[in-house]
Coordinates of C-alpha atoms in Angstrom, one line a residue:
X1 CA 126.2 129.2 49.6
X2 CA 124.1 126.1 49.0
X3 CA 120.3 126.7 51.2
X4 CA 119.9 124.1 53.9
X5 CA 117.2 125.9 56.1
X6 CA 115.2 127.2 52.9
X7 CA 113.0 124.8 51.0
X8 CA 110.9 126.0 48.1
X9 CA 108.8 127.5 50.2
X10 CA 110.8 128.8 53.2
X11 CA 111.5 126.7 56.1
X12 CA 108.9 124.1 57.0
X13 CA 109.5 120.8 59.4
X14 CA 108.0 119.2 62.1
X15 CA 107.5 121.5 65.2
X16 CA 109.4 121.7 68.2
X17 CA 112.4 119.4 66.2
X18 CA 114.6 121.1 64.1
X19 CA 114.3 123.5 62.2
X20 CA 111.0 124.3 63.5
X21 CA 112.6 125.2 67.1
X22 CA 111.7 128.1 69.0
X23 CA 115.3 128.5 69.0
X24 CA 115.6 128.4 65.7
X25 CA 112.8 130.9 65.3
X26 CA 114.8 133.5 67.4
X27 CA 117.6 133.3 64.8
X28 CA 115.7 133.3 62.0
X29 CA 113.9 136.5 63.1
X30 CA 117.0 137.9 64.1
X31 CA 118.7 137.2 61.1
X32 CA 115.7 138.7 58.9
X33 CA 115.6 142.0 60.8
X34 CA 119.3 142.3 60.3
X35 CA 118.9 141.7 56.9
X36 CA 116.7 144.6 56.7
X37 CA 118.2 146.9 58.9
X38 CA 121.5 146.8 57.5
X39 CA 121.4 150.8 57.0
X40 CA 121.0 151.3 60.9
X41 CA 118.2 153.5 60.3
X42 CA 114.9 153.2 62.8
X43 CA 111.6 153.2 61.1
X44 CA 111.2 149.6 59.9
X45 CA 108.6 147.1 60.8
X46 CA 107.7 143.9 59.8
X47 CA 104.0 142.0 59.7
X48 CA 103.8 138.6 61.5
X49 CA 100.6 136.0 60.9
X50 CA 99.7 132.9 61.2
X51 CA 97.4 130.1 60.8
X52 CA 95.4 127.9 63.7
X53 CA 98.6 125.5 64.3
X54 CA 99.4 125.1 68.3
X55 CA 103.0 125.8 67.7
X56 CA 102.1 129.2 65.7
X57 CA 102.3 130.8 69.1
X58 CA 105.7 129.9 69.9
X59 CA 107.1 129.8 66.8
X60 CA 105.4 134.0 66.6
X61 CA 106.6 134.7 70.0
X62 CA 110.2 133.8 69.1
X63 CA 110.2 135.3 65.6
X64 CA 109.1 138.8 67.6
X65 CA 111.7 138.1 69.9
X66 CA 114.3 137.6 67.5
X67 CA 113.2 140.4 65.1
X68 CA 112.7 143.6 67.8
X69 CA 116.1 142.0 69.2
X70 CA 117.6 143.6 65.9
X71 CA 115.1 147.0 66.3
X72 CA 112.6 145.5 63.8
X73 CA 109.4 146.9 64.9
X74 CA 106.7 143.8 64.7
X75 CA 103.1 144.3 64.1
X76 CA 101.3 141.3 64.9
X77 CA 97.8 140.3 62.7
X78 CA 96.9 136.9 63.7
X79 CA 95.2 134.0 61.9
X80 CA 95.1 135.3 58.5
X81 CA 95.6 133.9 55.3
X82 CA 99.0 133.9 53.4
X83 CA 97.9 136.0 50.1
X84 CA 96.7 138.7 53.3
X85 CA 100.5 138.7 54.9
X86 CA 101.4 140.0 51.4
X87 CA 99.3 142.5 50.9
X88 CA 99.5 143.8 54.5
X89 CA 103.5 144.1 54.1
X90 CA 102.6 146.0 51.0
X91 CA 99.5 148.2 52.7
X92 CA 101.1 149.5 55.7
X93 CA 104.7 149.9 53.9
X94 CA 106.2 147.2 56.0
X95 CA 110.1 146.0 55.0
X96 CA 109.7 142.6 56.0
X97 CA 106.1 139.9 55.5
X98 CA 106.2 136.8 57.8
X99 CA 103.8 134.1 57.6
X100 CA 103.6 131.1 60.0
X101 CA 102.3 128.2 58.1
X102 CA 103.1 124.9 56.7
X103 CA 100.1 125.1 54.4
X104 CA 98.1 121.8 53.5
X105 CA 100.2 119.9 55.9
X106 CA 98.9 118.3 59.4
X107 CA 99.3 120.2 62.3
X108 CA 102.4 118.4 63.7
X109 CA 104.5 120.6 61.0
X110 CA 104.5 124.3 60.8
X111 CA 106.3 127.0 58.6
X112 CA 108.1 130.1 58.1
X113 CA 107.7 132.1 54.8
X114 CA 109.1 135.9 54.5
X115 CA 107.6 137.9 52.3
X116 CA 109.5 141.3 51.0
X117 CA 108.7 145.1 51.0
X118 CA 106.5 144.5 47.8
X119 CA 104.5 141.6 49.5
X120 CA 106.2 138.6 46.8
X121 CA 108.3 135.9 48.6
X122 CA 112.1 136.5 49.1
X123 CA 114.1 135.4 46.2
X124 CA 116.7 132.7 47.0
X125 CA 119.3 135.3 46.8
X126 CA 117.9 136.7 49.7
X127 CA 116.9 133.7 51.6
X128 CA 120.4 132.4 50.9
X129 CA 121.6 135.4 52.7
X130 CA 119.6 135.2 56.0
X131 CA 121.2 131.9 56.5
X132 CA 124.4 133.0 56.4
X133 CA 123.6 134.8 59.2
X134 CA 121.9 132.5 61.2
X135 CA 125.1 130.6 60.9
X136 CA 127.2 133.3 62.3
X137 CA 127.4 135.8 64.4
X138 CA 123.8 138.5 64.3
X139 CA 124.9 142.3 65.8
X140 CA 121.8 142.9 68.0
X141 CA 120.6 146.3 68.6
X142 CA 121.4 148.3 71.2
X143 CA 119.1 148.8 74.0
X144 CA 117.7 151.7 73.0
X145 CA 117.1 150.5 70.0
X146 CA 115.1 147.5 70.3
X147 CA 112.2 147.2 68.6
X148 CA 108.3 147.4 69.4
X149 CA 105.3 144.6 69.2
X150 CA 102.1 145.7 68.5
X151 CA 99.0 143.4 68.1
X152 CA 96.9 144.6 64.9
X153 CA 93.3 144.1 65.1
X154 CA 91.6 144.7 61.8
X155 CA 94.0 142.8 59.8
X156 CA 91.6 140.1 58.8
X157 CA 89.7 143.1 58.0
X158 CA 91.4 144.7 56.1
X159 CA 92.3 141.6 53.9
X160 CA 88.7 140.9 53.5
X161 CA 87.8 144.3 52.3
X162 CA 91.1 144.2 49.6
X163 CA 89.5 141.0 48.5
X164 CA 86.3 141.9 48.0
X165 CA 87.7 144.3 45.0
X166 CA 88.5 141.1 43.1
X167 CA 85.1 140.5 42.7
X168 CA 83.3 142.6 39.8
X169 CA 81.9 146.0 40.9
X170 CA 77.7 145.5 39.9
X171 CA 77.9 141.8 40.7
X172 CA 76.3 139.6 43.7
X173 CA 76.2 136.3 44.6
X174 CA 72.5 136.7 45.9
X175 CA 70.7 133.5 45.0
X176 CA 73.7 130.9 45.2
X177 CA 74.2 128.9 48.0
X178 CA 78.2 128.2 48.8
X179 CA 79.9 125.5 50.8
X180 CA 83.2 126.7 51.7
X181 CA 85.4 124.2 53.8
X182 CA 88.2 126.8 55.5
X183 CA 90.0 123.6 56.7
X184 CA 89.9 124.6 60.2
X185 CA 92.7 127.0 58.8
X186 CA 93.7 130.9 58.6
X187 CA 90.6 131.4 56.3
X188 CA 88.0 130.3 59.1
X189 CA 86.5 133.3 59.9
X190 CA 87.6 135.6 56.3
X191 CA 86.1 133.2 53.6
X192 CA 82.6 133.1 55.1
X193 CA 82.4 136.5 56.0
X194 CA 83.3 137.7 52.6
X195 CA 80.8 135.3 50.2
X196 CA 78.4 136.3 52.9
X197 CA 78.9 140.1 52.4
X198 CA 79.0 139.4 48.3
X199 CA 75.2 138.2 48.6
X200 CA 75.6 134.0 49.3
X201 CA 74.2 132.1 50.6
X202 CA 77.1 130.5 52.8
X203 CA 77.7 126.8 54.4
X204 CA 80.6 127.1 56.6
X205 CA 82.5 123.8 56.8
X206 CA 85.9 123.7 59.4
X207 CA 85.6 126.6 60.8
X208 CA 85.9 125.3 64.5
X209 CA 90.0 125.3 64.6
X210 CA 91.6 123.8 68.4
X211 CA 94.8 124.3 67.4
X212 CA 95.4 120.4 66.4
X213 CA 92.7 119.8 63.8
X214 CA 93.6 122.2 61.0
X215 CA 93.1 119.9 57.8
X216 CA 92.2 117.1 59.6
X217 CA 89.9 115.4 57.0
X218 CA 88.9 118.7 55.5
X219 CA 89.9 121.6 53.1
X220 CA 91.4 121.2 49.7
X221 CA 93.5 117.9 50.4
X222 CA 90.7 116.0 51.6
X223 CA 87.4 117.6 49.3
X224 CA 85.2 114.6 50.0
X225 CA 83.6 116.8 53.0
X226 CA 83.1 119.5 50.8
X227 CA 81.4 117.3 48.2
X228 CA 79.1 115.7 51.0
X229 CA 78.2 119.2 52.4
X230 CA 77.3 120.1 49.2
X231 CA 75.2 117.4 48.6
X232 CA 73.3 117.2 51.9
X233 CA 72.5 121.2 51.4
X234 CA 72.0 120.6 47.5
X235 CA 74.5 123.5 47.0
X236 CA 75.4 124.9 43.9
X237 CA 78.9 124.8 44.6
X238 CA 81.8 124.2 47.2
X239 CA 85.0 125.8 47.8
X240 CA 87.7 123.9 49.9
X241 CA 90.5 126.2 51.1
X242 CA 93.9 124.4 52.7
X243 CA 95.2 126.0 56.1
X244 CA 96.7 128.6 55.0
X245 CA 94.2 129.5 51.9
X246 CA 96.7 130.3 49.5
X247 CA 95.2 127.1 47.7
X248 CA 91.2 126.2 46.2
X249 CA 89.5 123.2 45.1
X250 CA 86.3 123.7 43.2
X251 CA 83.4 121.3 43.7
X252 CA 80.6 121.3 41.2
X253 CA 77.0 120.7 42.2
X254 CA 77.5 117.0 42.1
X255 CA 80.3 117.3 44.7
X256 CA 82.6 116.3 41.8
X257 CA 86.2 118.0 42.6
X258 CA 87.6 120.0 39.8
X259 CA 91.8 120.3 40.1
X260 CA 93.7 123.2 39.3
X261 CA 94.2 122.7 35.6
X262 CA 90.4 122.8 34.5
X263 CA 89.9 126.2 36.5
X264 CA 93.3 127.6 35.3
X265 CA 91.8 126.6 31.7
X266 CA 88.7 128.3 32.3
X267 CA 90.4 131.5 33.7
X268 CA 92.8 132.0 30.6
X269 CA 89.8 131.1 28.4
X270 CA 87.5 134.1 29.5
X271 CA 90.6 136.5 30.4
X272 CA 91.6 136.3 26.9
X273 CA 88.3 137.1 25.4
X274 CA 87.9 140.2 27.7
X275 CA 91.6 140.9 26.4
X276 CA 92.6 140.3 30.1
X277 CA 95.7 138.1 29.7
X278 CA 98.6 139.4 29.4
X279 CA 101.1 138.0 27.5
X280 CA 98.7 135.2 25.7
X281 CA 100.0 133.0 28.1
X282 CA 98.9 131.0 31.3
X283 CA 101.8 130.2 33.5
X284 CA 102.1 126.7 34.8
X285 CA 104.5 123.7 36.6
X286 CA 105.3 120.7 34.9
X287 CA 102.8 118.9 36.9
X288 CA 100.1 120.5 34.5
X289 CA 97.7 117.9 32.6
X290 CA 99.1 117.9 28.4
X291 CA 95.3 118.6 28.2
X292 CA 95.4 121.5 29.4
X293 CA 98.2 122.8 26.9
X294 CA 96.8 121.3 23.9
X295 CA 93.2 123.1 24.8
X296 CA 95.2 126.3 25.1
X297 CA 97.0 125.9 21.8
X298 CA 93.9 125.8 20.7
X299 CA 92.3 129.1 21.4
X300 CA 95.7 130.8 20.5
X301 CA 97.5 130.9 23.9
X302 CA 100.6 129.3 25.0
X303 CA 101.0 127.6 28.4
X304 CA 104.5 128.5 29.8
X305 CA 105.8 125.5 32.2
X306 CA 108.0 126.1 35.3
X307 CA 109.5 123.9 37.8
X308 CA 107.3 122.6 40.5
X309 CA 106.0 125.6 43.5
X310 CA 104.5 128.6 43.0
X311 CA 107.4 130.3 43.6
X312 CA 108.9 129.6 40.5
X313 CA 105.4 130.3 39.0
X314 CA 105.4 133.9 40.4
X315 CA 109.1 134.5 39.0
X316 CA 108.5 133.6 35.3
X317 CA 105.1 135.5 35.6
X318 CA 107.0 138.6 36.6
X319 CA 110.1 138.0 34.3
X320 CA 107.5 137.6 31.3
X321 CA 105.0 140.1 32.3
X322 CA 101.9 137.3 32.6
X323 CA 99.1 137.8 35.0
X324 CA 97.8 134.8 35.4
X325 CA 99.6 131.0 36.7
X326 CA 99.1 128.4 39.1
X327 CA 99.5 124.7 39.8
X328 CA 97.3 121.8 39.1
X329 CA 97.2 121.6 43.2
X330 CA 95.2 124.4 43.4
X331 CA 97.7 127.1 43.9
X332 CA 96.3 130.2 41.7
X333 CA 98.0 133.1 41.2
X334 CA 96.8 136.6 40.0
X335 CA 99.0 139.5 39.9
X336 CA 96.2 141.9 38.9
X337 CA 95.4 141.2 42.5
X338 CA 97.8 139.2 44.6
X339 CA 101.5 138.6 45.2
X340 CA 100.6 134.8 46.0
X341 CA 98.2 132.2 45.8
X342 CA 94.9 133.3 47.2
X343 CA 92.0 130.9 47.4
X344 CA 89.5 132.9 48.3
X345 CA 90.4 135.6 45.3
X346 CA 90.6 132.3 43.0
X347 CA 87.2 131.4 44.3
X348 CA 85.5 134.6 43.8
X349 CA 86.8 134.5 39.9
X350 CA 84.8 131.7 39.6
X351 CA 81.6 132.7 41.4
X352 CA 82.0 135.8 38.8
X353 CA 81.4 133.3 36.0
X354 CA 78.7 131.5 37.3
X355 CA 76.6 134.4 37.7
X356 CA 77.7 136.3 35.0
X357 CA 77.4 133.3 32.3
X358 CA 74.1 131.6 34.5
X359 CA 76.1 128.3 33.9
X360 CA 75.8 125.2 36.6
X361 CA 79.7 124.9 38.2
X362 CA 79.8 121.1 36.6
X363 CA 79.6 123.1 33.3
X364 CA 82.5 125.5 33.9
X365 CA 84.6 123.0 35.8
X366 CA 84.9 120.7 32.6
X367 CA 86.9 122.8 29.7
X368 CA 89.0 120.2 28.3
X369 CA 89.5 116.3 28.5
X370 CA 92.6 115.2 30.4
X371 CA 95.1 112.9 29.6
X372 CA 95.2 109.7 32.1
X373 CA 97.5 111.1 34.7
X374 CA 98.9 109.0 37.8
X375 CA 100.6 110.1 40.7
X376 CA 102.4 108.7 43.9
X377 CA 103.8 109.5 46.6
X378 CA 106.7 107.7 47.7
X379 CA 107.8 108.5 51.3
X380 CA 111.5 107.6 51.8
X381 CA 114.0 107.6 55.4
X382 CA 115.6 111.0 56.2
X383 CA 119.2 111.3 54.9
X384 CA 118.4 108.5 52.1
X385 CA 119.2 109.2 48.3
X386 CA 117.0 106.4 46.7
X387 CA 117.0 108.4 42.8
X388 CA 120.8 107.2 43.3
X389 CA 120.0 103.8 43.2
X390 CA 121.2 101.1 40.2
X391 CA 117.9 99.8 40.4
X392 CA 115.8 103.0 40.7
X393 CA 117.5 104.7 37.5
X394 CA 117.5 101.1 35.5
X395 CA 113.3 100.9 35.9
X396 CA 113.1 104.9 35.3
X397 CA 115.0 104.5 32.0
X398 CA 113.5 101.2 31.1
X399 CA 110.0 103.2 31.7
X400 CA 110.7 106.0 29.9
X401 CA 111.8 104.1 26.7
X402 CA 108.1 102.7 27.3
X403 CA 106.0 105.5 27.2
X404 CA 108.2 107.3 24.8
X405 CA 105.3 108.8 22.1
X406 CA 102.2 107.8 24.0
X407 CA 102.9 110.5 26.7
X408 CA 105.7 111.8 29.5
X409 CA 107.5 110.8 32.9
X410 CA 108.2 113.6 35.7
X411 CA 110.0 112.3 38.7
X412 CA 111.4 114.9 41.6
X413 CA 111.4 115.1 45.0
X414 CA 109.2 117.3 47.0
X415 CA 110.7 120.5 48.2
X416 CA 108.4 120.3 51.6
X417 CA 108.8 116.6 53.1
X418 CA 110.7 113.2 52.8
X419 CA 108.9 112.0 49.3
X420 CA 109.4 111.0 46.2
X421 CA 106.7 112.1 43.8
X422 CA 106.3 110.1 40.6
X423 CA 103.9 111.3 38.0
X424 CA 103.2 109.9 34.5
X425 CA 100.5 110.7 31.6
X426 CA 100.2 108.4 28.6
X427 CA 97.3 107.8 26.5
X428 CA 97.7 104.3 27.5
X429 CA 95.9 103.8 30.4
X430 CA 97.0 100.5 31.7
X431 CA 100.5 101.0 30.6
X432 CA 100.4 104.2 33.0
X433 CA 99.2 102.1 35.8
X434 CA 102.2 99.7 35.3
X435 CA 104.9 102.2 34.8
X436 CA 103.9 104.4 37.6
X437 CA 103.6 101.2 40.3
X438 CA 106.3 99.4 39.2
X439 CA 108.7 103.2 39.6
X440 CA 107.1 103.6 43.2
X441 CA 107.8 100.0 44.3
X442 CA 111.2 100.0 43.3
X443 CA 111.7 103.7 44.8
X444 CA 110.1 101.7 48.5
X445 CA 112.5 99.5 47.9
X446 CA 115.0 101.6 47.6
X447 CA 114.2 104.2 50.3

């Protein structure tokens, strides 16, 4: 069956309206614990966190009550971030990973992504199979048979110490001094805690979540408050997580924001000379600046693209045996380590480097010279199909006959909310500009 409820990157939409109901919840829960009890057997549990949204506490109260309804026994960890659900499903040998997020979005939305026995993301297969349910009729457990909730108390901990072992054994971070901007997200309390224990020096920024303000003018989709708090405490580098820190910007000295391409370059770069990266290959979306392939062709390596989400990152990495991927939105993904994103692992790869090289971040943060990218976001109304439109594909084609040998078009619509993302690189600079505006007014238009 086609997905409806499934995005590319589990269900996600504004709370309290569908599908982010508490009714829908209950299903969904029930429906997932069905899925995994379908041998009848007892002894299955399933991990539940979350980040600082308001509506994570309905949206995990339902989910428990839709999962023990089926005899799923929940174990509940809290604000934590995403990369930690994964490994906790893994670590205590759970069947089932939930994690109640919708990432770098404002509070108003939330999410729901499942996470299997081996701590990676469902595969659609699966995801298209707990809708099915949800659509029809879910055989509850009997009574005896209902499952138990149990609140977990050191699973921050536990995460924290697991990350820790990214870092190199006989290194410390003693001497630098770290912004880190936790986005008033599920990192607040982890990220600081951890550069602190490695030896830093540590300048928490949104760390103070309400339960209404997570990213709100902070964290990786809005770096300018990293980059002032690291200017007003002359640090020597900042780390923005987003809310659910399974994302990283890097900020250099300056405050200057490096993206996801420049530290995926400088990861593959120095993995390969330790003999590190498997494969000879970095793994990355579409999205990725032609920079960054033609710097990698360069030293030997190949850069494998995917569609856009770092789910589709994490399958060609395990169908091609890589270890290292990510997206040019900060998404980066090490295997060696983590199941998903993990910002805070990301970041502690890069703190490696600066004190094992001695280098500034502004050094490391520049490995290649970009192509002139643009990208825009067109929003559009729900239920409207405005790539259908005469006049939408007529300025597409007519723009892609333009910049045909001086660079590349990508036009898709985002697998999270109502937009329309248009993204072009040419040499050209000012015939960028023009195709890129001239596609997004006509898509406004449209929409």
């Amino acid at each position: 069956m086609s997905k409806k409820l499934f995005g590319t990157d589990g269900v996600r939409g504004r709370a309290n309206t569908w599908p982010m109901t508490a009714e829908m919840a209950l299903k969904l829960g029930a429906a997932a614990g069905r899925y995994f009890r379908r041998d009848g057997s007892a002894a299955h549990r399933v991990v539940i966190g979350k980040d600082t949204r308001l509506s994570g506490y309905m949206l995990e109260n339902s989910l428990t009550a839709g999962l023990t309804s089926t005899g799923m026994n929940v174990l509940l960890v809290g604000p934590v971030p995403t990369p930690g659900v994964g490994f906790l499903t893994r670590s205590m040998r759970a069947d089932l990973g939930v994690m109640i997020s919708a990432s770098h979005n404002p509070h108003e939305d939330n999410g729901i992504k499942f996470f299997g026995p081996d701590g990676f993301k469902l595969s659609d297969e699966a995801e298209a199979e707990i809708e099915a349910m949800v659509e029809g009729e879910i055989q509850l457990a009997e009574a005896r048979m209902i499952g138990r909730a149990k609140r977990i108390e050191d699973g921050r901990g536990r995460y924290q110490e697991f990350v820790k072992t990214s870092f190199p054994a006989g290194l410390r971070l003693d001497g630098l001094k770290v912004v880190v901007d936790c986005a008033n997200g599920a990192a607040y309390r982890a990220a600081p805690e951890v550069l602190w224990e490695l030896g830093a020096e540590v300048i928490p920024v949104g760390v103070t979540p309400n339960g209404t303000n997570i990213n709100e003018n902070c964290g990786s989709t809005h770096p300018q408050t990293a980059a002032e708090a690291v200017i007003t405490h002359g640090a020597d580098l900042g780390i923005a997580l987003d809310g659910d820190a399974d994302r990283v910007m890097i900020l250099d000295e300056n405050g200057m924001v490096a993206d996801g391409d420049q530290f995926m370059a400088l990861l593959a770069s120095r993995w390969a000379a330790d003999g590190r990266l498997k494969g000879g290959a970095l793994v990355a979306t579409v999205m990725s600046n032609l920079g960054l392939e033609r710097f990698l062709e360069a030293k030997g390596l190949r850069l494998e693209r995917t569609a856009v989400g770092d789910r589709y990152v994490v399958e060609r990495m395990r169908s091609g045996g890589f270890n290292l991927g990510g997206e040019q939105s900060g998404h980066i993904v090490m295997t060696d380590y983590a199941t998903t994103g993990d910002g805070l692992a990301a970041a502690l790869q890069f703190l490696a480097e600066m004190a094992r090289s001695g280098q500034k971040a502004s050094e490391l943060t520049h490995q290649f010279e970009t192509v002139p990218q643009l990208l825009k976001n067109v929003r559009y109304t729900a239920g409207a199909q405005p790539l259908e439109d005469a006049r939408v594909k007529a300025v597409i084609q007519a723009s892609e006959k333009r910049i045909n040998g001086k660079g590349r078009l990508l036009i898709r619509k985002s697998g999270t909310e109502p937009l329309i993302r248009v993204m072009a690189e040419c040499i050209d600079a000012a015939l960028l500009t023009e195709v890129v505006d001239e596609i997004a007014a006509t898509l406004a238009s449209a929409g």
